[in-house]
mmCIF file of C-alpha atoms and ligand atoms in Angstrom:
data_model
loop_
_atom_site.group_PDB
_atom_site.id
_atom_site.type_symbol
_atom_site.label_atom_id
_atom_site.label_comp_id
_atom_site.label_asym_id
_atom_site.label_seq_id
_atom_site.Cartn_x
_atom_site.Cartn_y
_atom_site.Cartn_z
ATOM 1 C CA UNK Q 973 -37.806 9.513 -8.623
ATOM 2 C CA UNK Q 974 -35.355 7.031 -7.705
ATOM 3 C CA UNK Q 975 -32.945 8.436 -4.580
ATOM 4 C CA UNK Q 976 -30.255 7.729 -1.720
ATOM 5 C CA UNK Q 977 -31.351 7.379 1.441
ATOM 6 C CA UNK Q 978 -28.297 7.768 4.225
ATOM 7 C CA UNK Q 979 -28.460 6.145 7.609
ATOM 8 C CA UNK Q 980 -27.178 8.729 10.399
ATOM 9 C CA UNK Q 981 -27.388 6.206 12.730
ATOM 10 C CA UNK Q 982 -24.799 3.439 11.053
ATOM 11 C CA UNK Q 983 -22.835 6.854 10.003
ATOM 12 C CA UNK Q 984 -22.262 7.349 13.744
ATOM 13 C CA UNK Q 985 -21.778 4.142 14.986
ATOM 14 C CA UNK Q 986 -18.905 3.693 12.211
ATOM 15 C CA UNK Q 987 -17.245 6.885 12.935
ATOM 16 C CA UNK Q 988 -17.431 6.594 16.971
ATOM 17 C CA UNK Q 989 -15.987 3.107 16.518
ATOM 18 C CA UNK Q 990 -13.239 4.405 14.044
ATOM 19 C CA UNK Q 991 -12.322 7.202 16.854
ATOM 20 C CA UNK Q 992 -12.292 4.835 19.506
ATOM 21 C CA UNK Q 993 -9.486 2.526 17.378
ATOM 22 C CA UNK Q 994 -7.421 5.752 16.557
ATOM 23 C CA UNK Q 995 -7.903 7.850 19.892
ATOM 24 C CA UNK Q 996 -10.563 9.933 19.799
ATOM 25 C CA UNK Q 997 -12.172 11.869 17.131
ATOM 26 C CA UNK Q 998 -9.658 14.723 17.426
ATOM 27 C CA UNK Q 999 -7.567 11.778 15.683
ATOM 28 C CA UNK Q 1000 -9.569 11.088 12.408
ATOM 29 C CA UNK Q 1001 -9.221 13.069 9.037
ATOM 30 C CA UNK Q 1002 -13.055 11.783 7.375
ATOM 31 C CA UNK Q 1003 -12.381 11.466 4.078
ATOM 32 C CA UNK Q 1004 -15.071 12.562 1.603
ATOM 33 C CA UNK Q 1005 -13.259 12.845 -1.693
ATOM 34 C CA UNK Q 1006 -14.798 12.227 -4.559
ATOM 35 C CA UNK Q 1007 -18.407 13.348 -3.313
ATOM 36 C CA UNK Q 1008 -18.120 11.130 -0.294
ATOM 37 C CA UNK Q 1009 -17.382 8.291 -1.764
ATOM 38 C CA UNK Q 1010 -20.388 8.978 -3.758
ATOM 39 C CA UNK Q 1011 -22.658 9.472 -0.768
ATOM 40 C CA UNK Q 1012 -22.999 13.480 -1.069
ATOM 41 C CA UNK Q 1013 -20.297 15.581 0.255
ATOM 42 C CA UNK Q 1014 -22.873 18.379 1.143
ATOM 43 C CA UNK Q 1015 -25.318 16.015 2.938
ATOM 44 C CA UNK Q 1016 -22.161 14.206 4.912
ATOM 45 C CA UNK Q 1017 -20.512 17.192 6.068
ATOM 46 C CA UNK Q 1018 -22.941 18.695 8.399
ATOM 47 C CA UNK Q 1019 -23.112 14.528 9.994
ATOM 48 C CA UNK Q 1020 -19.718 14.445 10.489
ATOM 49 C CA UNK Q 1021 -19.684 17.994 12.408
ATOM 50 C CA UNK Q 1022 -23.075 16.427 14.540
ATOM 51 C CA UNK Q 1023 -20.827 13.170 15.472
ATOM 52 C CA UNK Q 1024 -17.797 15.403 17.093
ATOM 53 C CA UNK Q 1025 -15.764 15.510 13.569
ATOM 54 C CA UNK Q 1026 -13.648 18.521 12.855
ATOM 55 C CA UNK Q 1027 -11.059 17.407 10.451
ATOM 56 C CA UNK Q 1028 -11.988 16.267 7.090
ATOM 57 C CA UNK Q 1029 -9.913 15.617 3.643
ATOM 58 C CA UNK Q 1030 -10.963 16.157 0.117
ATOM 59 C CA UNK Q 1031 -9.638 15.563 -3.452
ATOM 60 C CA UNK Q 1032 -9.728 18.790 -4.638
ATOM 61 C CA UNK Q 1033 -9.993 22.568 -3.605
ATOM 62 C CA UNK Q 1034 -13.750 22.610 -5.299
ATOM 63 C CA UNK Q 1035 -14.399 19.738 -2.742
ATOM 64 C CA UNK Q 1036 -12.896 21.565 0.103
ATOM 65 C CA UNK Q 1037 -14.620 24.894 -0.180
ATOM 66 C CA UNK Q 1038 -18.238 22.943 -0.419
ATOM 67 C CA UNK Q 1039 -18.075 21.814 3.135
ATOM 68 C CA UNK Q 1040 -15.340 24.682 4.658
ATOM 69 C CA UNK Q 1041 -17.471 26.302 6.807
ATOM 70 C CA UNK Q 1042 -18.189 22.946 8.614
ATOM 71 C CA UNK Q 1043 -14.550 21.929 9.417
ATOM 72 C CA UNK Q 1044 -11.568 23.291 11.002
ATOM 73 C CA UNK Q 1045 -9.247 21.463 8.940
ATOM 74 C CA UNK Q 1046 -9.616 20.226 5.001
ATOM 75 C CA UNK Q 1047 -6.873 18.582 3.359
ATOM 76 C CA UNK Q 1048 -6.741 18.666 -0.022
ATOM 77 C CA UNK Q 1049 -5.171 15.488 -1.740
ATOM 78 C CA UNK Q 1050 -4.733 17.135 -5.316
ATOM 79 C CA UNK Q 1051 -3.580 20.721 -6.809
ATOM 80 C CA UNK Q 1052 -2.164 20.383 -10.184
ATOM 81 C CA UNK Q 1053 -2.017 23.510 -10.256
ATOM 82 C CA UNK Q 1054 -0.050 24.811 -7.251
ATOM 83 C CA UNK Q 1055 0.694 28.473 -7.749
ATOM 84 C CA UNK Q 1056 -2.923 29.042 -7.854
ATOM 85 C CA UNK Q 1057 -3.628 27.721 -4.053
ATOM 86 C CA UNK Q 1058 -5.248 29.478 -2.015
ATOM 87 C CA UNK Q 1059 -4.149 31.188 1.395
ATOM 88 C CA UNK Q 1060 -6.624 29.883 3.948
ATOM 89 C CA UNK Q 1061 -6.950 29.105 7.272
ATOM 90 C CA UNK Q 1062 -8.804 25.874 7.136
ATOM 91 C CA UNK Q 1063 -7.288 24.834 3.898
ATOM 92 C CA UNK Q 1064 -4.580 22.515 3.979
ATOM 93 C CA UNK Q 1065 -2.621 21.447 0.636
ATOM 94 C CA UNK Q 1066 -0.775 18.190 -0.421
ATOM 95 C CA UNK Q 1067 2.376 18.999 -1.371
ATOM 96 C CA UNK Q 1068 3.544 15.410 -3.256
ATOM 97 C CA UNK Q 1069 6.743 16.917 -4.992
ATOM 98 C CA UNK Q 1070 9.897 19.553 -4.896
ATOM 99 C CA UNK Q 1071 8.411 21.019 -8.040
ATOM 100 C CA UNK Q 1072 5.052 21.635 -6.198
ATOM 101 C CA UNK Q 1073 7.090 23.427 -3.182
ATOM 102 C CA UNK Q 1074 8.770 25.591 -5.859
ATOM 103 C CA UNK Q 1075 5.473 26.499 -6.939
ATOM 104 C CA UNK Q 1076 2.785 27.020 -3.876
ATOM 105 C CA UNK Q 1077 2.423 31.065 -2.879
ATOM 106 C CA UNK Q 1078 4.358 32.014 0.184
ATOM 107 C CA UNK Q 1079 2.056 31.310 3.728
ATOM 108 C CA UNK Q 1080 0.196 28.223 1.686
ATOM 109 C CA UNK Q 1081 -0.580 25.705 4.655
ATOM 110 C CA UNK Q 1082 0.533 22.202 3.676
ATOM 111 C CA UNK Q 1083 1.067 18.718 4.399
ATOM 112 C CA UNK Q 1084 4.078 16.895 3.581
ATOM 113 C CA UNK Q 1085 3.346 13.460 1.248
ATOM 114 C CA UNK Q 1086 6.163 11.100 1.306
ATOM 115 C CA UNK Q 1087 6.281 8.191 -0.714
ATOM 116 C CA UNK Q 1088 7.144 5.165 1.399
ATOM 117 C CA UNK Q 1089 7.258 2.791 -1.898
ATOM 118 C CA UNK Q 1090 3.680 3.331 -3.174
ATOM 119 C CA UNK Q 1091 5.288 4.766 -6.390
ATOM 120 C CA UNK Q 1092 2.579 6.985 -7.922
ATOM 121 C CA UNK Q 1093 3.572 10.529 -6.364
ATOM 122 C CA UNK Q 1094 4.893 11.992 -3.102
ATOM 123 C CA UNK Q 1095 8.532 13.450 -1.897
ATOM 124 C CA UNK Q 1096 10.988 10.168 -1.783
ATOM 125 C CA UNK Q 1097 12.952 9.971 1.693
ATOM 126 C CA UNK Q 1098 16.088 10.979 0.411
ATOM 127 C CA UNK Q 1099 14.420 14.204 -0.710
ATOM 128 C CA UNK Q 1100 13.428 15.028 2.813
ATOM 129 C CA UNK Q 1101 16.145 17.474 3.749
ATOM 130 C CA UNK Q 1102 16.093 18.990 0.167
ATOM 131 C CA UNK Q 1103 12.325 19.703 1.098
ATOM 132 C CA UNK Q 1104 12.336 21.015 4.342
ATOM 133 C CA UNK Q 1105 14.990 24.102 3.051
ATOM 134 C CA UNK Q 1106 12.962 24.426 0.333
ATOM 135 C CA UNK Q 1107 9.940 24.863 2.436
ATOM 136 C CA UNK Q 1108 11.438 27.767 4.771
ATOM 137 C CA UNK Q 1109 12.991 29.496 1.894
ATOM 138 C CA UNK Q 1110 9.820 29.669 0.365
ATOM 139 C CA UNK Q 1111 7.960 30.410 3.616
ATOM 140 C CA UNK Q 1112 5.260 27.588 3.359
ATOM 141 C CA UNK Q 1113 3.490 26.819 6.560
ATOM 142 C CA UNK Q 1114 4.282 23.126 6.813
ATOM 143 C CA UNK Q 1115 2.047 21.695 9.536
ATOM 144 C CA UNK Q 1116 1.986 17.793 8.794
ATOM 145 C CA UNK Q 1117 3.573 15.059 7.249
ATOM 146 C CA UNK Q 1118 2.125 11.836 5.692
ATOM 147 C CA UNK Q 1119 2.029 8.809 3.738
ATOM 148 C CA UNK Q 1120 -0.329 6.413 2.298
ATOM 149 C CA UNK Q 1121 -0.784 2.884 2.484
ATOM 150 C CA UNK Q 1122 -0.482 0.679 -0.840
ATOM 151 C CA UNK Q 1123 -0.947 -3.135 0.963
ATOM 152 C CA UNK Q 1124 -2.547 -2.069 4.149
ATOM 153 C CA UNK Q 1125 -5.476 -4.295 2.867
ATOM 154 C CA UNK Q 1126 -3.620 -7.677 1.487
ATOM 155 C CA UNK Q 1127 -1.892 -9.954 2.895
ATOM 156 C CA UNK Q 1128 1.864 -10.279 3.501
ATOM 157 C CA UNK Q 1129 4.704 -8.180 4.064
ATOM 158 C CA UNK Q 1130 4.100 -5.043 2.146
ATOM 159 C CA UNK Q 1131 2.255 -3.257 4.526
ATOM 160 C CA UNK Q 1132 5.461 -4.157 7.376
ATOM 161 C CA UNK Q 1133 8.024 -3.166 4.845
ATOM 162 C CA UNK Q 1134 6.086 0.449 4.349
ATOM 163 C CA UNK Q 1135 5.861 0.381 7.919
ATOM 164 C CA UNK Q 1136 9.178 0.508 8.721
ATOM 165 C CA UNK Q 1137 10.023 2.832 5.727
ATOM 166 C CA UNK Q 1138 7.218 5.312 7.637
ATOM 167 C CA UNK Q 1139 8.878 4.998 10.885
ATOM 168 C CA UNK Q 1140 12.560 6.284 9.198
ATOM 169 C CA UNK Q 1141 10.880 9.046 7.786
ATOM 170 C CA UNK Q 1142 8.863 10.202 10.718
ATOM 171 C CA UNK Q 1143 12.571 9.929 12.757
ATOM 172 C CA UNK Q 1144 14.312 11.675 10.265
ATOM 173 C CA UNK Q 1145 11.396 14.479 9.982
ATOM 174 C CA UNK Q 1146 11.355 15.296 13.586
ATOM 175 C CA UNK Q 1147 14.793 16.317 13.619
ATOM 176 C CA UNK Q 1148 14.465 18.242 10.640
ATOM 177 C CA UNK Q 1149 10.835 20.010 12.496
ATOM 178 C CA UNK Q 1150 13.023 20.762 15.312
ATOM 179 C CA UNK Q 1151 15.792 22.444 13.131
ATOM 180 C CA UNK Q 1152 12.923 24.670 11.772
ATOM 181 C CA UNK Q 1153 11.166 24.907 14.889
ATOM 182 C CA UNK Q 1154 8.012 23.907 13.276
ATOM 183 C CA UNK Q 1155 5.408 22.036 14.925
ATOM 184 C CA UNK Q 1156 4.113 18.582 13.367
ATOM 185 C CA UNK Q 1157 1.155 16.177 12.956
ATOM 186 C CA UNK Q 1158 2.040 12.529 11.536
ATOM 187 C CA UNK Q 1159 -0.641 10.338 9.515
ATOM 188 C CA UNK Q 1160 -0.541 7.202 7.996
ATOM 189 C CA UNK Q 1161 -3.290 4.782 8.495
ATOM 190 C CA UNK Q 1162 -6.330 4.897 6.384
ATOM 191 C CA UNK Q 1163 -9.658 2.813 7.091
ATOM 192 C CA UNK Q 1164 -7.623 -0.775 6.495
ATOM 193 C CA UNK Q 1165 -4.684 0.462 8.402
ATOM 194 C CA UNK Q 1166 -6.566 1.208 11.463
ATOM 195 C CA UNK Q 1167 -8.607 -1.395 11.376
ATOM 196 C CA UNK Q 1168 -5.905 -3.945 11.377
ATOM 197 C CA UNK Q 1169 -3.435 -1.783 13.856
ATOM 198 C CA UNK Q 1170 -3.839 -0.881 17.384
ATOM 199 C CA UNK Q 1171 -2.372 2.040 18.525
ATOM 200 C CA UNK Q 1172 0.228 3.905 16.446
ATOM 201 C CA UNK Q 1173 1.780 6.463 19.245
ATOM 202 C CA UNK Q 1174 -0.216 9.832 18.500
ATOM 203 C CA UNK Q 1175 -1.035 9.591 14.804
ATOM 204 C CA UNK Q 1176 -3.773 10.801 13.111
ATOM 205 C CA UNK Q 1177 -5.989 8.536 10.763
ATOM 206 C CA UNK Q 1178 -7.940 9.298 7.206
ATOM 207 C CA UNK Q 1179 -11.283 7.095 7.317
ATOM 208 C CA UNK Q 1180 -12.866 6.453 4.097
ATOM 209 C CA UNK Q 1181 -14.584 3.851 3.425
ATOM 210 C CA UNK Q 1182 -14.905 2.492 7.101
ATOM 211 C CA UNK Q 1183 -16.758 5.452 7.869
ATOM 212 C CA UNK Q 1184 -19.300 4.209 5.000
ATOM 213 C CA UNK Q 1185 -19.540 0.799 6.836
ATOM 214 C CA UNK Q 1186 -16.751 -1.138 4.425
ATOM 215 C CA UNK Q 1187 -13.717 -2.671 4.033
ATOM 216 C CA UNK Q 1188 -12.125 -5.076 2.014
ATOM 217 C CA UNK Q 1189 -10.121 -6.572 4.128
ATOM 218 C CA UNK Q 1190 -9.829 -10.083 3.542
ATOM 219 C CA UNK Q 1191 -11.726 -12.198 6.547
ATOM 220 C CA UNK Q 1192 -9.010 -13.675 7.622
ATOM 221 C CA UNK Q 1193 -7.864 -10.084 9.855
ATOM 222 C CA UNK Q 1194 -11.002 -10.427 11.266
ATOM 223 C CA UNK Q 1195 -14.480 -8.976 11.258
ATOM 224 C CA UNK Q 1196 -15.317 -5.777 12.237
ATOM 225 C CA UNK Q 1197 -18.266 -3.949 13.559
ATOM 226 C CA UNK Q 1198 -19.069 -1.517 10.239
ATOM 227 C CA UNK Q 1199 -22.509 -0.452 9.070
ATOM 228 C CA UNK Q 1200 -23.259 0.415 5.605
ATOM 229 C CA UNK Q 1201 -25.012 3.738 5.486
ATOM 230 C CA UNK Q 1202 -26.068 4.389 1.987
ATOM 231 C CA UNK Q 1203 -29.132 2.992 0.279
ATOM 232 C CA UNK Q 1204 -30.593 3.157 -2.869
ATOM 233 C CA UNK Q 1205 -34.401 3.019 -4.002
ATOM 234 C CA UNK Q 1206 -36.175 3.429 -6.759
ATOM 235 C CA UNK Q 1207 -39.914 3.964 -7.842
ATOM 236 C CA UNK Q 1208 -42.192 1.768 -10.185
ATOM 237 C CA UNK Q 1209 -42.775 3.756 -13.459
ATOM 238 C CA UNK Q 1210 -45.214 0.673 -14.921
ATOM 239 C CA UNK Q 1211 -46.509 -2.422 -14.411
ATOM 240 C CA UNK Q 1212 -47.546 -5.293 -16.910
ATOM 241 C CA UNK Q 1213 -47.954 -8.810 -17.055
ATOM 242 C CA UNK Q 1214 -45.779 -11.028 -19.088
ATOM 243 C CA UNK Q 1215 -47.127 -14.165 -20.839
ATOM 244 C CA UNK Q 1216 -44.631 -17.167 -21.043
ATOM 245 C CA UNK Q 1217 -42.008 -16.945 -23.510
ATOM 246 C CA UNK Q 1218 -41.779 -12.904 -23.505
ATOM 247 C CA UNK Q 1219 -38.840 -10.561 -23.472
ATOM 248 C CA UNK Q 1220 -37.659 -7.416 -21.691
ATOM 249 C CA UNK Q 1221 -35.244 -5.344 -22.719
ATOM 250 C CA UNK Q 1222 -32.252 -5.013 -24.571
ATOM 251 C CA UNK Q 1223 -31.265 -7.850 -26.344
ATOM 252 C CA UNK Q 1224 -34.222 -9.647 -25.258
ATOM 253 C CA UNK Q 1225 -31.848 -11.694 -22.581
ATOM 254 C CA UNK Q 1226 -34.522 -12.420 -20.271
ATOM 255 C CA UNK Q 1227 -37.242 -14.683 -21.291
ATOM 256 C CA UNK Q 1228 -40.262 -15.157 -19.252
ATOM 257 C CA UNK Q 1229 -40.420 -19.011 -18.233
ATOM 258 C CA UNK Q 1230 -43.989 -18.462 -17.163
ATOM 259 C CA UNK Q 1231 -46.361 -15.857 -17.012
ATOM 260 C CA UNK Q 1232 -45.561 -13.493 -14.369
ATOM 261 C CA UNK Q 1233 -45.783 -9.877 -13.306
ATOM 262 C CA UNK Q 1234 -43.199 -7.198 -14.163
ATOM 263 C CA UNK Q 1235 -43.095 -3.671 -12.879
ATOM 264 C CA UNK Q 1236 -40.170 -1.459 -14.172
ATOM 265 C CA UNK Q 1237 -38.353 1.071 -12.275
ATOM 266 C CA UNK Q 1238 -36.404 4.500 -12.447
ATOM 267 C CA UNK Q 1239 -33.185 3.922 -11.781
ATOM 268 C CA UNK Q 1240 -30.394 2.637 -14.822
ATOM 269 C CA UNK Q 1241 -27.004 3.351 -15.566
ATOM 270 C CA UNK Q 1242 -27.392 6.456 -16.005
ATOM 271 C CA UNK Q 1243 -27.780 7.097 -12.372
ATOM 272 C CA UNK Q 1244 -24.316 5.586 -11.685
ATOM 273 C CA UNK Q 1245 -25.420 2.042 -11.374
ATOM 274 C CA UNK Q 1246 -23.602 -0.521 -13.237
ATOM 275 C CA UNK Q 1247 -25.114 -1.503 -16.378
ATOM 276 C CA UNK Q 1248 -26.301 -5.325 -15.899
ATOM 277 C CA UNK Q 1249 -25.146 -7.624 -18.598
ATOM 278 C CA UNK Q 1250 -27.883 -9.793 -18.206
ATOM 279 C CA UNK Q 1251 -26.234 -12.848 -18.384
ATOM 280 C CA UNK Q 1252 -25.418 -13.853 -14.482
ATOM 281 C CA UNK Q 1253 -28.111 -12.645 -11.981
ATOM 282 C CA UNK Q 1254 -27.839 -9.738 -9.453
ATOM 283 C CA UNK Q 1255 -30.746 -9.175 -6.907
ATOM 284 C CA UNK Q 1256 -32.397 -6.472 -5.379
ATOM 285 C CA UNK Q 1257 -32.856 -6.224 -1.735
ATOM 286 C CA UNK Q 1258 -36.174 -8.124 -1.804
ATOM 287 C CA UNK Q 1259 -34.155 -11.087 -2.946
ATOM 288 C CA UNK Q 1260 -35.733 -10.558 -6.549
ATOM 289 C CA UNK Q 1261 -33.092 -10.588 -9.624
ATOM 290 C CA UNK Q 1262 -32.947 -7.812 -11.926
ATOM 291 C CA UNK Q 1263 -34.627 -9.047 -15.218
ATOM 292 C CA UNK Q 1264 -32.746 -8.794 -18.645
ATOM 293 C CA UNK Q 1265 -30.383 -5.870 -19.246
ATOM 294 C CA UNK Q 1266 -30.193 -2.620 -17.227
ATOM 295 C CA UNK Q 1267 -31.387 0.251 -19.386
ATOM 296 C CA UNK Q 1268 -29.863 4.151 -19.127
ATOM 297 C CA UNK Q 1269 -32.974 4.987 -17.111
ATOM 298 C CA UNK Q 1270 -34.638 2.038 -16.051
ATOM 299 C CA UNK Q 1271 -34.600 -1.515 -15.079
ATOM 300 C CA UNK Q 1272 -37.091 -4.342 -14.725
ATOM 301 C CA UNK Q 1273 -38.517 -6.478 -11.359
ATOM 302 C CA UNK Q 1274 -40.937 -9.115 -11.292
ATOM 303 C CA UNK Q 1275 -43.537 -8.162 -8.719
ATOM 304 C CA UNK Q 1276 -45.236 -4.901 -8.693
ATOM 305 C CA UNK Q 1277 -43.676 -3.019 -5.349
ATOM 306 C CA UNK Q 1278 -44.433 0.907 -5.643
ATOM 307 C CA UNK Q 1279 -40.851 1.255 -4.119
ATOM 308 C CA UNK Q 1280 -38.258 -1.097 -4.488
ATOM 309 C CA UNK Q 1281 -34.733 -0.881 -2.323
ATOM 310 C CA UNK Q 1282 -32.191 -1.563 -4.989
ATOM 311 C CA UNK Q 1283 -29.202 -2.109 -2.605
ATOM 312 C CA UNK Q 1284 -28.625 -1.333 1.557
ATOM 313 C CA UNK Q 1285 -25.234 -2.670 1.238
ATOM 314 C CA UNK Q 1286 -23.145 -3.207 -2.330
ATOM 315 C CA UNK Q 1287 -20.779 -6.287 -1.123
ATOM 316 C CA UNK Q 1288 -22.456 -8.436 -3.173
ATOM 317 C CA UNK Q 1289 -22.941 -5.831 -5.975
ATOM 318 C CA UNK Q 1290 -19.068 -5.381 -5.940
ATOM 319 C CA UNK Q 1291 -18.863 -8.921 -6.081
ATOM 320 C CA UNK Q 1292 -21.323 -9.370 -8.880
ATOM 321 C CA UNK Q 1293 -18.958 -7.105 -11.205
ATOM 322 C CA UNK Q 1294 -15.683 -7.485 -9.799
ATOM 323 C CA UNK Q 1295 -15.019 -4.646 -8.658
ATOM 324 C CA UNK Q 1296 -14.315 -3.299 -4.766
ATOM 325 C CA UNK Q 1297 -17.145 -1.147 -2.642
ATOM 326 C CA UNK Q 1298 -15.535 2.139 -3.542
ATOM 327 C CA UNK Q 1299 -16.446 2.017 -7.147
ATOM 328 C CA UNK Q 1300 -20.108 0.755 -6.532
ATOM 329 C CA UNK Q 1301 -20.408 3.179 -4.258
ATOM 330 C CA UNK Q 1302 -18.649 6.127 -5.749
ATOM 331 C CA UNK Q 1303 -20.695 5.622 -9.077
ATOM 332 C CA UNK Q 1304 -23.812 7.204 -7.770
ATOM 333 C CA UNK Q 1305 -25.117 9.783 -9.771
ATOM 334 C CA UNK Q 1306 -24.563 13.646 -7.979
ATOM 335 C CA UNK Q 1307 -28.008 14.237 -9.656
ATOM 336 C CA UNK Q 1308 -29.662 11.580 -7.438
ATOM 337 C CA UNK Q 1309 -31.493 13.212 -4.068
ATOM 338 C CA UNK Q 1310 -29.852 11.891 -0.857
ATOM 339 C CA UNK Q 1311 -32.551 11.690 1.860
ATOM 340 C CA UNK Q 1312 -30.817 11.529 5.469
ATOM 341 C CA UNK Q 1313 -32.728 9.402 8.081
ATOM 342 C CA UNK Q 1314 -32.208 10.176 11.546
ATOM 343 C CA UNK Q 1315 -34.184 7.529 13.277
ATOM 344 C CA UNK Q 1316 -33.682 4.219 11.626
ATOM 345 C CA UNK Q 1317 -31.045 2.232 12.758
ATOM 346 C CA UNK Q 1318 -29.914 -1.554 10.598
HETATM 347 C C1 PLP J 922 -8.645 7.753 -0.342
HETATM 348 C C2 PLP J 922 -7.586 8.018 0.608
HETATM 349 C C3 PLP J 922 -7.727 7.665 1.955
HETATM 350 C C4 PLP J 922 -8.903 6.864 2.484
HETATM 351 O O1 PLP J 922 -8.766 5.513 2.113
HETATM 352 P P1 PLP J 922 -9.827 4.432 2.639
HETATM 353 O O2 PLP J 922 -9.253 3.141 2.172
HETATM 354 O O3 PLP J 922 -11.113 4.727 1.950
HETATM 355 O O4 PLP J 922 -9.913 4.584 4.107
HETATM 356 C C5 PLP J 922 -6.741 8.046 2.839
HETATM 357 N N1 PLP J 922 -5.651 8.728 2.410
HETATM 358 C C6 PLP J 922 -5.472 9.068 1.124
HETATM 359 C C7 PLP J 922 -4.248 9.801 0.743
HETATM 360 C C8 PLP J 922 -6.419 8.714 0.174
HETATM 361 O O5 PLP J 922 -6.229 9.045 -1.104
#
């Protein structure tokens, strides 16, 4: 059966260089929305917790109560429905409007998220004051305040512009802590943010997909020491030999040129990879393209490898359908087994 293997090794060497750019790992929210990033939130957690990890974010409350007994702090990013949140000690809420602070239960723990010009949701600056009085008249427990990063990874002003827009608000929201007498953390940068900043006074970071060994930063910032840590294999389900002039599958886009051998394998779109046209070529680790079209269930290799590593690091997968890391990675079927190595090291 095809499955994931994860590399604790590159794991840790990502998230100790991630704490040393943000402070320590007291600093760093790991982010492991969306089943980490498709790597398996179960099998992650307990890594994180090994490496020194105690803060970690997730998209939703499902998410967050998977891995709560492993961290001190989750935030959650999403709660559509806010009056049903739950009163918890580790569990931290996103509040991203006034009509979600109308709406949490009195003692909810949340996080303030302002919108510094990234336009999809948070409270807008001007709101700020309007917010806090709504927040003690409600009794939330506000412990933190936040914003996220919409050009932290191109190039230009954007990401100085938000800056600056960030700093305002923090200014502004320290006088208004002090009025409440409420004690607050700032964060801002996620994985592109700290990797292209140096220190930001005390502010806590949200890692994603540097953690995973990533980024899409464009070169020109730099290069950074980042190890992918997710692999994917699959096994051989048959072998056969294919005579000159033959097909395989769908479509019958890949003929034979000469006679050669063909094995296929278990894994297909249907295990989150993407489905292969067949028209450009995409190879396998080995250096061996994938032949044809990619089935639901299978796809086809010359050679006849019992094992075959489909991918150790999806840059040039990404590349191949023009898409970013994330969604390559983030594909990955939940049904797949992830198999944690220990020892290996790339
Ligand atoms: C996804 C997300 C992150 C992490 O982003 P990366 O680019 O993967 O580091 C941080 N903060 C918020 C609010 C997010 O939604």
């Amino acid at each position: 059966m095809a499955y994931l293997t994860i590399n604790f090794k590159s794991y840790k060497h990502n998230l100790d260089y991630l704490a040393q750019k943000a402070g320590g790992k007291d600093r760093l929210f790991v982010v492991f929305k969306d089943n980490a990033y498709g790597h398996g939130i179960e099998e992650m957690a307990p890594l994180a917790v090994a490496i020194g990890i105690q803060q970690a974010v997730t998209k939703d409350v499902k998410e967050a109560i998977k891995i709560k007994p492993f961290f001190q702090k989750i935030l959650i990013l999403m709660e559509p429905h806010p009056q049903n949140a739950l009163v918890d000690d580790r569990l931290i809420y996103t509040a991203s409007d006034l009509n979600a602070l109308e709406k949490f239960p009195q003692n909810t723990n949340i996080h303030l998220k302002i919108d510094t010009s990234m336009g999809r949701n948070g409270i807008l600056p001007h709101e700020l004051k309007l917010a806090f009085d709504l927040i003690s008249k409600r009794e939330l427990n506000l412990s933190g305040v936040f914003t996220h990063y919409y050009g932290a990874d191109i190039i230009g002003s954007d990401f100085y512009v938000q800056q600056h827009i960030w700093k305002n608000v923090k200014q502004e929201t320290k006088i208004l802590a002090k009025k409440y007498n409420l004690n607050l953390i700032y964060h801002s940068r996620n994985s592109a943010a700290l990797l292209r900043t140096d220190s930001m006074d005390d502010e806590y970071s949200r890692v994603g997909i540097a953690s995973y060994g990533y980024t899409e930063l464009d070169s020109s910032f730099g290069t950074f020491p980042l190890k992918p840590t997710l692999s994917l294999w699959a096994e051989k389900l048959n072998t056969r030999t294919l005579k000159k002039g033959e097909k395989v599958g769908y479509g019958g886009r890949f003929i034979a040129s000469k006679d050669m051998i063909v094995s296929s394998y278990d894994i297909g779109y249907g295990d989150g990879f993407f489905r292969l046209s067949g028209e450009k070529n995409l190879s396998i680790k080995n250096g061996k393209n994938i032949l044809g079209t990619l089935s639901m269930d299978c796809m086809s290799v010359q050679g006849d490898d019992d094992i075959i590593c489909v991918f150790d690091n999806v840059t040039s997968v990404a590349k191949h359908f023009d898409t970013i890391s994330y969604e390559i990675l983030v594909k990955m079927s939940p049904f797949l087994k992830r198999v944690v190595l220990h020892q290996t090291s790339n």
